[in-house]
XYZ file of C-alpha atoms in Angstrom:
614
model
C 90.292 -11.452 8.696
C 86.695 -11.501 9.970
C 85.469 -14.039 12.475
C 83.142 -15.485 9.856
C 85.942 -15.813 7.323
C 88.110 -17.513 9.936
C 85.302 -19.907 10.759
C 84.997 -20.913 7.108
C 88.788 -21.375 6.783
C 88.844 -23.595 9.862
C 86.045 -25.704 8.422
C 87.983 -26.172 5.185
C 91.103 -27.277 7.103
C 89.480 -30.040 9.155
C 91.888 -33.004 9.263
C 92.027 -36.472 10.769
C 88.314 -36.885 10.077
C 87.068 -40.188 8.638
C 83.472 -40.614 7.463
C 81.695 -43.442 9.291
C 79.153 -45.475 7.336
C 75.756 -46.118 8.930
C 74.828 -49.664 9.925
C 71.193 -49.000 8.977
C 70.628 -49.042 5.222
C 68.439 -46.482 3.490
C 66.025 -49.215 2.452
C 65.670 -50.332 6.058
C 65.250 -46.757 7.242
C 62.606 -46.214 4.580
C 60.589 -49.115 5.977
C 60.198 -47.487 9.385
C 60.135 -43.751 8.625
C 56.471 -42.894 8.110
C 53.653 -45.301 7.343
C 54.325 -45.628 3.621
C 57.194 -48.062 3.037
C 60.148 -47.268 0.819
C 63.069 -44.829 0.965
C 62.128 -41.437 -0.462
C 64.780 -39.133 0.969
C 65.483 -36.170 -1.303
C 65.812 -32.391 -1.273
C 63.548 -29.945 -3.073
C 65.500 -26.724 -3.401
C 63.183 -23.731 -3.852
C 65.011 -20.695 -5.181
C 63.715 -17.274 -6.221
C 63.412 -13.626 -5.259
C 62.112 -12.499 -1.894
C 58.332 -12.433 -2.140
C 58.170 -14.985 -4.969
C 56.307 -17.432 -2.713
C 59.019 -19.875 -1.655
C 58.013 -20.096 2.006
C 54.298 -20.276 1.217
C 54.847 -23.148 -1.220
C 57.350 -24.878 1.061
C 55.023 -24.928 4.059
C 52.000 -25.891 1.940
C 53.874 -28.826 0.378
C 55.189 -29.880 3.787
C 51.652 -29.838 5.204
C 50.307 -31.832 2.255
C 52.997 -34.514 2.350
C 52.916 -34.974 6.129
C 49.119 -35.220 6.042
C 49.550 -38.081 3.554
C 52.032 -39.913 5.801
C 55.112 -38.824 3.830
C 57.824 -37.701 6.297
C 58.894 -34.200 5.372
C 60.614 -31.142 6.839
C 60.887 -27.586 5.571
C 64.045 -25.513 6.090
C 63.155 -21.838 5.766
C 65.731 -19.111 5.119
C 64.577 -16.773 7.868
C 64.216 -19.584 10.396
C 67.707 -20.925 9.721
C 69.203 -17.469 10.247
C 67.589 -17.381 13.699
C 69.620 -20.388 14.788
C 72.193 -22.353 12.826
C 73.266 -19.392 10.675
C 72.614 -16.478 12.996
C 76.315 -15.558 12.847
C 76.199 -14.968 9.074
C 75.455 -11.737 7.271
C 74.627 -11.023 3.638
C 78.010 -10.536 2.029
C 78.771 -12.800 -0.936
C 81.032 -14.928 1.289
C 78.428 -15.246 4.022
C 75.720 -16.106 1.524
C 77.932 -18.835 0.110
C 78.516 -20.257 3.601
C 74.789 -19.967 4.397
C 73.892 -22.114 1.404
C 76.710 -24.607 2.047
C 75.516 -25.206 5.600
C 71.903 -25.533 4.529
C 72.849 -27.995 1.792
C 74.713 -30.149 4.308
C 71.777 -30.104 6.743
C 69.325 -30.872 3.934
C 71.516 -33.815 2.924
C 71.236 -35.223 6.457
C 67.436 -34.885 6.431
C 67.282 -36.567 3.021
C 69.633 -39.321 4.132
C 67.331 -39.942 7.097
C 64.557 -40.698 4.608
C 62.677 -37.392 4.709
C 61.606 -35.165 1.877
C 63.500 -31.982 2.747
C 62.222 -28.703 1.301
C 64.509 -25.686 1.402
C 63.290 -22.162 0.696
C 66.236 -19.837 0.191
C 66.807 -17.008 -2.266
C 70.165 -18.687 -3.071
C 70.891 -16.125 -5.813
C 74.146 -17.565 -7.164
C 74.309 -20.439 -9.646
C 77.656 -21.608 -8.229
C 76.205 -22.074 -4.741
C 73.139 -23.947 -5.991
C 75.331 -26.218 -8.106
C 77.455 -26.916 -5.064
C 74.325 -27.843 -3.089
C 73.415 -30.263 -5.870
C 76.896 -31.828 -5.809
C 76.688 -32.332 -2.040
C 73.553 -34.428 -2.566
C 74.577 -36.247 -5.713
C 77.924 -37.274 -4.216
C 75.913 -38.900 -1.424
C 73.610 -40.647 -3.918
C 70.606 -38.507 -2.975
C 68.107 -36.902 -5.325
C 68.123 -33.114 -5.603
C 65.441 -31.093 -7.377
C 66.066 -27.433 -8.141
C 62.754 -25.563 -8.369
C 62.719 -21.991 -9.634
C 59.918 -20.092 -7.899
C 59.511 -17.502 -10.602
C 57.742 -14.191 -10.103
C 58.644 -10.890 -11.688
C 60.308 -8.199 -9.604
C 57.124 -6.129 -9.963
C 54.997 -8.948 -8.542
C 57.432 -9.545 -5.664
C 57.520 -5.857 -4.805
C 53.724 -5.659 -4.894
C 53.576 -8.450 -2.305
C 56.464 -7.231 -0.085
C 54.850 -8.543 3.091
C 58.003 -7.809 5.114
C 58.512 -4.309 3.668
C 62.025 -5.232 2.567
C 61.818 -3.938 -0.995
C 60.647 -0.577 0.278
C 63.626 -0.383 2.616
C 66.009 -1.516 -0.129
C 64.675 1.127 -2.525
C 65.205 3.718 0.228
C 68.794 2.584 0.700
C 68.131 1.249 4.197
C 69.130 -2.298 3.160
C 72.295 -2.825 1.128
C 72.990 -5.807 -1.111
C 69.314 -6.729 -1.456
C 68.731 -9.345 -4.168
C 66.865 -7.922 -7.140
C 67.605 -4.297 -6.228
C 71.353 -3.797 -5.839
C 72.472 -7.420 -5.862
C 72.049 -9.794 -8.780
C 69.893 -12.899 -8.903
C 71.205 -15.531 -11.316
C 68.222 -17.371 -12.730
C 68.462 -21.183 -12.962
C 69.046 -22.383 -16.490
C 68.248 -26.061 -15.985
C 65.854 -26.291 -13.027
C 63.806 -29.475 -12.726
C 60.694 -27.317 -12.391
C 59.687 -23.677 -12.862
C 56.705 -22.428 -10.853
C 55.297 -19.166 -12.205
C 53.724 -17.952 -9.003
C 52.490 -14.761 -10.606
C 50.119 -16.902 -12.673
C 49.504 -20.051 -10.595
C 47.646 -20.584 -7.332
C 49.390 -22.269 -4.406
C 47.362 -25.443 -5.010
C 48.392 -25.496 -8.673
C 52.034 -25.156 -7.646
C 51.661 -28.006 -5.153
C 50.084 -30.162 -7.852
C 53.037 -29.568 -10.193
C 55.495 -30.419 -7.416
C 53.600 -33.611 -6.614
C 53.674 -34.604 -10.278
C 57.454 -34.124 -10.263
C 57.823 -36.227 -7.115
C 55.551 -38.920 -8.519
C 57.523 -39.053 -11.788
C 60.696 -39.486 -9.757
C 59.149 -42.272 -7.626
C 59.402 -40.189 -4.462
C 55.682 -40.324 -3.662
C 53.144 -42.998 -4.669
C 50.384 -42.153 -7.121
C 47.600 -42.326 -4.524
C 49.076 -39.286 -2.749
C 47.887 -37.208 -5.704
C 44.250 -37.838 -4.712
C 43.203 -37.759 -8.335
C 39.477 -37.916 -9.006
C 38.964 -41.041 -11.103
C 35.798 -40.453 -13.164
C 34.391 -43.446 -15.043
C 32.434 -41.698 -17.787
C 33.050 -42.783 -21.383
C 35.002 -40.005 -23.186
C 32.854 -38.048 -25.610
C 34.926 -39.096 -28.625
C 34.256 -42.778 -27.793
C 30.621 -42.441 -26.729
C 28.975 -43.427 -30.033
C 31.011 -46.619 -30.195
C 30.316 -47.428 -26.529
C 26.553 -46.912 -26.944
C 26.555 -49.249 -29.936
C 28.593 -51.766 -27.961
C 26.196 -51.593 -24.992
C 23.170 -52.144 -27.208
C 24.563 -55.497 -28.354
C 25.600 -56.794 -24.928
C 23.608 -59.013 -22.560
C 22.148 -57.009 -19.689
C 21.846 -56.923 -15.918
C 18.805 -55.021 -14.671
C 19.743 -52.811 -11.742
C 17.688 -51.125 -9.036
C 17.495 -47.453 -8.086
C 19.854 -48.195 -5.202
C 22.334 -49.809 -7.610
C 22.123 -46.770 -9.897
C 23.002 -44.497 -6.987
C 26.181 -46.529 -6.493
C 26.861 -46.313 -10.246
C 26.667 -42.530 -9.864
C 29.068 -42.616 -6.908
C 31.584 -44.621 -8.921
C 31.142 -42.676 -12.155
C 31.702 -39.268 -10.561
C 34.841 -40.391 -8.728
C 33.654 -40.235 -5.110
C 35.144 -43.696 -4.533
C 38.433 -43.063 -6.363
C 40.579 -44.981 -7.157
C 37.969 -47.718 -7.718
C 37.464 -48.487 -11.409
C 34.089 -50.104 -10.933
C 32.111 -52.354 -8.622
C 34.483 -54.216 -6.307
C 35.967 -57.493 -7.361
C 36.400 -60.166 -4.704
C 39.964 -59.132 -3.851
C 38.890 -55.530 -3.231
C 35.768 -56.658 -1.376
C 37.805 -58.799 1.023
C 40.324 -56.025 1.641
C 37.546 -53.584 2.515
C 35.553 -56.042 4.585
C 38.505 -57.218 6.682
C 40.877 -54.241 6.711
C 38.733 -51.207 5.862
C 41.297 -50.321 3.214
C 42.201 -50.946 -0.393
C 45.707 -52.385 -0.207
C 46.972 -52.666 -3.788
C 49.211 -49.683 -4.487
C 49.324 -48.496 -0.883
C 46.734 -48.471 1.893
C 43.729 -46.326 0.942
C 40.857 -45.873 3.375
C 37.705 -47.498 1.984
C 35.477 -48.589 4.823
C 32.331 -49.776 2.997
C 31.915 -52.351 0.209
C 30.610 -50.904 -3.060
C 29.161 -53.976 -4.698
C 26.517 -55.075 -7.191
C 24.317 -58.004 -6.061
C 22.838 -60.327 -8.689
C 20.706 -63.456 -8.643
C 21.928 -66.997 -9.162
C 20.053 -67.079 -12.499
C 21.871 -63.959 -13.688
C 25.217 -65.383 -12.616
C 24.604 -68.659 -14.436
C 23.468 -66.836 -17.572
C 26.330 -64.318 -17.768
C 29.312 -66.001 -16.135
C 32.110 -66.069 -18.713
C 30.928 -63.006 -20.674
C 33.620 -60.478 -21.529
C 31.249 -57.579 -20.854
C 27.656 -56.880 -19.830
C 25.447 -53.789 -19.987
C 23.756 -52.400 -16.882
C 20.144 -51.493 -17.576
C 17.894 -49.242 -15.486
C 14.200 -48.920 -16.328
C 14.791 -50.020 -19.911
C 17.824 -47.777 -20.574
C 21.393 -49.034 -20.792
C 23.441 -46.777 -18.538
C 26.834 -48.477 -18.310
C 29.082 -51.306 -19.435
C 30.754 -53.662 -16.948
C 33.945 -55.071 -18.489
C 35.531 -58.385 -17.498
C 32.870 -59.194 -14.895
C 33.864 -61.365 -11.956
C 31.136 -63.238 -10.060
C 31.677 -64.310 -6.445
C 29.519 -65.422 -3.539
C 27.602 -62.788 -1.585
C 28.138 -64.003 1.969
C 25.414 -61.788 3.359
C 25.503 -62.628 7.041
C 29.286 -62.286 7.222
C 29.147 -59.021 5.302
C 26.499 -57.564 7.598
C 28.243 -58.702 10.756
C 31.446 -56.981 9.691
C 29.971 -53.854 8.059
C 27.234 -53.098 10.596
C 28.286 -55.055 13.661
C 24.853 -56.706 13.655
C 22.784 -59.007 11.496
C 19.455 -57.714 12.751
C 17.066 -58.282 9.801
C 14.944 -55.282 10.813
C 17.838 -52.888 10.164
C 16.627 -51.056 7.014
C 19.773 -51.483 4.895
C 20.556 -54.977 6.178
C 17.025 -55.923 5.164
C 17.828 -54.893 1.576
C 21.106 -56.828 1.652
C 19.390 -59.983 2.870
C 16.687 -59.676 0.215
C 19.275 -59.035 -2.538
C 21.115 -61.415 -4.828
C 23.190 -64.334 -3.591
C 26.113 -63.320 -5.821
C 28.168 -60.183 -6.308
C 29.606 -59.088 -9.617
C 32.615 -56.792 -9.905
C 34.320 -55.330 -12.938
C 35.538 -52.209 -14.707
C 32.749 -49.709 -15.200
C 32.205 -47.478 -18.229
C 29.281 -45.105 -17.653
C 27.621 -43.843 -20.812
C 26.315 -40.529 -19.540
C 25.938 -38.504 -16.397
C 23.254 -39.802 -14.050
C 20.259 -37.446 -13.913
C 17.270 -37.833 -11.618
C 15.140 -35.051 -13.153
C 13.715 -34.075 -9.770
C 14.547 -30.381 -9.972
C 17.696 -30.897 -7.882
C 20.243 -32.074 -10.438
C 21.931 -28.643 -10.440
C 22.961 -29.331 -6.826
C 24.547 -32.685 -7.642
C 28.058 -31.385 -8.194
C 30.818 -33.894 -8.883
C 34.109 -33.809 -6.961
C 35.797 -32.116 -9.932
C 33.056 -29.494 -10.118
C 33.300 -28.820 -6.391
C 37.060 -28.410 -6.624
C 36.582 -25.888 -9.410
C 34.032 -23.976 -7.335
C 36.413 -23.849 -4.389
C 39.102 -22.547 -6.729
C 36.777 -19.908 -8.200
C 35.945 -18.751 -4.657
C 39.680 -18.606 -3.844
C 39.033 -20.793 -0.804
C 42.083 -21.558 1.317
C 40.182 -23.886 3.668
C 37.145 -26.064 2.947
C 35.173 -27.413 5.908
C 32.490 -29.984 5.159
C 29.352 -30.787 7.105
C 27.511 -34.010 6.249
C 23.855 -34.224 7.206
C 20.721 -36.201 6.484
C 18.412 -34.144 8.719
C 17.093 -30.570 8.723
C 19.516 -27.888 9.943
C 18.727 -26.347 13.311
C 20.665 -23.552 14.959
C 22.762 -26.022 16.936
C 24.181 -27.341 13.674
C 24.652 -23.768 12.495
C 26.512 -22.966 15.720
C 29.008 -25.755 14.986
C 29.581 -24.447 11.461
C 29.843 -20.809 12.566
C 32.298 -21.753 15.313
C 34.424 -23.764 12.878
C 34.656 -20.801 10.520
C 35.640 -18.517 13.397
C 38.389 -20.889 14.494
C 39.761 -21.204 10.975
C 39.926 -17.428 10.617
C 41.750 -17.228 13.947
C 44.289 -19.741 12.608
C 45.116 -17.413 9.736
C 42.944 -18.703 6.911
C 41.543 -15.874 4.815
C 38.695 -17.466 2.877
C 37.289 -20.576 4.549
C 34.356 -22.033 2.628
C 31.631 -24.270 4.048
C 30.508 -27.291 2.039
C 26.982 -27.976 3.297
C 26.621 -31.441 1.858
C 23.341 -33.268 2.558
C 23.217 -36.934 1.680
C 21.024 -37.441 -1.377
C 20.824 -41.177 -1.958
C 18.493 -43.728 -0.396
C 17.384 -43.072 3.205
C 14.926 -44.922 5.437
C 11.226 -44.176 5.105
C 10.837 -41.980 8.191
C 13.696 -39.605 7.295
C 12.744 -36.224 5.838
C 12.938 -36.571 2.023
C 15.750 -34.833 0.142
C 13.518 -32.326 -1.662
C 12.108 -31.009 1.630
C 15.537 -30.943 3.257
C 16.919 -28.897 0.380
C 14.053 -26.400 0.775
C 14.779 -26.207 4.493
C 18.525 -25.650 3.915
C 17.758 -22.883 1.426
C 15.592 -21.162 4.054
C 18.461 -21.331 6.574
C 20.722 -19.537 4.098
C 17.989 -17.097 3.134
C 17.664 -16.003 6.752
C 21.423 -15.478 7.045
C 21.963 -18.136 9.708
C 24.782 -19.319 7.451
C 26.677 -16.967 5.144
C 25.576 -17.626 1.531
C 28.693 -15.904 0.143
C 31.015 -18.469 1.748
C 28.777 -21.558 1.584
C 28.289 -24.138 -1.155
C 25.174 -26.277 -0.879
C 25.515 -29.467 -2.894
C 24.087 -32.995 -2.785
C 26.233 -36.012 -1.926
C 24.693 -38.825 -4.015
C 25.533 -41.724 -1.698
C 22.864 -43.971 -0.191
C 22.688 -43.983 3.604
C 23.706 -47.288 5.170
C 23.274 -46.456 8.880
C 26.552 -48.259 9.617
C 27.865 -45.905 12.309
C 31.625 -45.370 12.670
C 32.329 -47.651 9.704
C 30.213 -45.518 7.389
C 31.453 -42.226 8.836
C 34.892 -42.947 7.391
C 33.314 -43.302 3.947
C 31.488 -39.990 4.340
C 34.691 -38.235 5.377
C 36.914 -39.704 2.687
C 34.443 -38.873 -0.083
C 34.523 -35.207 0.991
C 38.315 -35.390 1.101
C 38.261 -36.522 -2.542
C 36.160 -33.444 -3.335
C 38.744 -31.125 -1.794
C 37.648 -30.717 1.833
C 40.471 -30.427 4.353
C 38.308 -30.030 7.469
C 35.378 -32.248 8.400
C 32.804 -31.538 11.113
C 31.573 -34.675 12.800
C 28.490 -34.616 15.009
C 26.927 -36.866 17.609
C 26.140 -40.450 16.566
C 26.937 -39.901 12.882
C 25.388 -42.506 10.568
C 23.777 -44.139 13.581
C 20.239 -45.145 14.427
C 18.229 -46.798 17.161
C 18.478 -50.580 17.261
C 15.241 -51.841 15.674
C 14.674 -54.371 18.464
C 16.260 -53.064 21.673
C 15.469 -49.394 20.891
C 18.913 -48.441 22.266
C 21.622 -46.637 20.286
C 23.059 -49.176 17.864
C 26.438 -47.396 18.078
C 27.975 -45.465 20.962
C 27.266 -41.826 19.969
C 30.841 -40.547 20.429
C 32.578 -43.386 18.610
C 32.121 -41.916 15.138
C 34.184 -38.857 15.999
C 36.795 -40.889 17.885
C 37.209 -43.349 15.022
C 37.678 -40.547 12.492
C 40.592 -39.109 14.450
C 42.323 -42.507 14.313
C 41.273 -43.800 10.894
C 44.121 -44.635 8.509
C 44.233 -42.774 5.222
C 42.260 -39.724 6.361
C 45.224 -37.667 7.517
C 44.745 -34.967 4.880
C 41.458 -34.046 6.573
C 41.447 -32.455 10.006
C 38.517 -33.643 12.086
C 36.553 -30.925 13.859
C 35.209 -32.702 16.971
C 31.597 -32.454 18.004
C 30.739 -29.986 20.749
C 27.414 -30.588 22.442
C 24.940 -27.836 21.631
C 21.597 -27.390 23.359
C 18.922 -24.754 23.729
C 19.941 -22.119 26.270
C 16.694 -20.974 27.869
C 18.337 -17.879 29.352
C 19.892 -16.692 26.078
C 16.951 -17.998 24.018
C 19.432 -19.419 21.531
C 21.343 -22.599 20.755
C 24.556 -22.600 22.754
C 27.432 -24.907 23.582
C 26.406 -26.932 26.608
C 28.059 -26.152 29.927
C 27.529 -28.668 32.778
C 28.009 -25.832 35.287
C 24.836 -24.188 33.939
C 22.866 -27.385 33.376
C 19.531 -25.913 34.455
C 19.813 -23.225 31.755
C 19.767 -25.827 28.979
C 17.047 -27.845 27.316
C 17.816 -30.748 25.001
C 15.310 -30.812 22.163
C 15.311 -34.296 20.659
C 14.479 -35.171 17.093
C 11.279 -36.798 18.328
C 10.198 -33.641 20.154
C 11.033 -31.538 17.087
C 8.905 -33.815 14.885
C 6.010 -33.730 17.342
C 6.081 -29.928 17.433
C 6.170 -29.693 13.638
C 3.426 -32.270 13.202
C 1.244 -30.318 15.616
C 1.922 -27.064 13.776
C 3.518 -25.606 16.919
C 6.582 -23.359 17.015
C 9.791 -24.391 18.756
C 11.434 -22.101 21.335
C 12.703 -18.838 19.861
C 16.235 -19.263 18.481
C 16.020 -23.031 17.949
C 15.621 -22.856 14.164
C 15.279 -20.107 11.574
C 11.521 -19.314 11.290
C 11.380 -19.810 7.514
C 13.215 -23.123 7.871
C 10.789 -24.259 10.573
C 7.855 -23.341 8.342
C 9.187 -25.728 5.682
C 9.224 -28.564 8.225
C 5.680 -27.808 9.337
C 4.578 -27.923 5.679
C 6.303 -31.262 5.183
C 4.744 -32.954 8.214
C 1.368 -31.453 7.344
C 1.646 -32.984 3.867
C 2.472 -36.420 5.292
C -0.581 -36.298 7.564
C -2.800 -35.431 4.599
C -1.332 -38.279 2.558
C -1.896 -40.685 5.428
């Protein structure tokens, strides 16, 4: 009798063993394991041929769940055979014991409250059924998932070269070649990896887990668009034409666009008082799980409007004579402006450009469910760049991107910015990503008067790409329609989460993001490094990895933008925004290597045009 066989016999003969019940209940354990309350221990059993994609899917799902604060662990077939099962071979008996041990370990992980993902060929129906029984007898959920790819597809992948060796007779008993694989007949899910992308497989798995109440709905990160469906549009337009109206400003319409396109998902409209208070005091939406939402998205109205419309079941929102949306079940509540500003901006300085607009706005806020009649168009020649989150996700998919790194900006791109983006791409490639894609995402809503206007910034960004400073083949330039609030670290969370909704999983944060000089003291309103620090700690942003800011300056020796080194301080020159503006206004050139020449020419043209207008 072999040593392995003897080991298995000894295990079967264990006597005088009594199972001891835990003092800690699963419900109690579920309250403290992870940051999302509730017991969700289960096992997802991935089975399929070698090369079908089990490990790829297992690790991708593990990464996704952990990044959304769902405790999870992946047990991989090869890894297990390096440790726990290194004394087992590939005979039928050893394979049976391999699966039995893994099932028992998976049960312990699940009982501890984790989502356990196993990726094993597990070719025999009897062994998989036994793994299921081990879980079900313990009252734990077990999901068999058939990772289905044809033998031809698996052989074409053959990353480990195993099929080639099996065909040559160098490996005996190889599943699919000279050992049978018994396909599951009643799996909870079948993933056809020859047809689906990894992200599509993950989405199907998440849907299964959501249906089984393992993960909450917000983990799905669904984009919640608020446009009226086409088949209901005629009725909605007729309805809007008969409703009383609220006239909205251009700024309000920009927020309507944000809501309609799903950037603020899962909001269903302008915030009601409950949502407003949650955001103002906790920086999160709390109903249905904590969701990062750091800025209020609200609609101010006058006292006269409130008195006229309070009690209406619905109102139409009107912009420049056109009805653009319906607000259902409106709720009016006091706009406590000073308190709002103190909490959102950390100051009530009336000279702050956005605070000034808040203070001059209505004394009431109105929230409600929003139905937007048609896509917001600005007809400024830039609408083709205003891609919605769903459209961006489709573009990333079409480009076969496996990593999306976003860069938010409201200023022209100089070569220091480009250095950050180039370095991020290099680091992602070194980590094993094959097709990282840059989302160059300038803010396109309201900005203060002395910022470079969007149209000129877009021309400048195009020149940067045209000169090859950034790679056009792996870059998407799109406009983020949000207004700029200049609210520092509070607003930075909003910028990051909106890109997360659009599919970004890496976010580059620079110096003093969303900050500005205090209008009175002329000092930085926010500490310049706090934006990046806050992002690394912010709740609800765990599915985005923050790429920290590295100080870049002009290296006079290299005649190029370079990462600053204190040891070579005299080699560096810091070119401020003020100095850059002064050079452009004077029609002078910056130092060679500071900015792409064509891009600099655009800036010179812009400042020349402002001087002529003045």
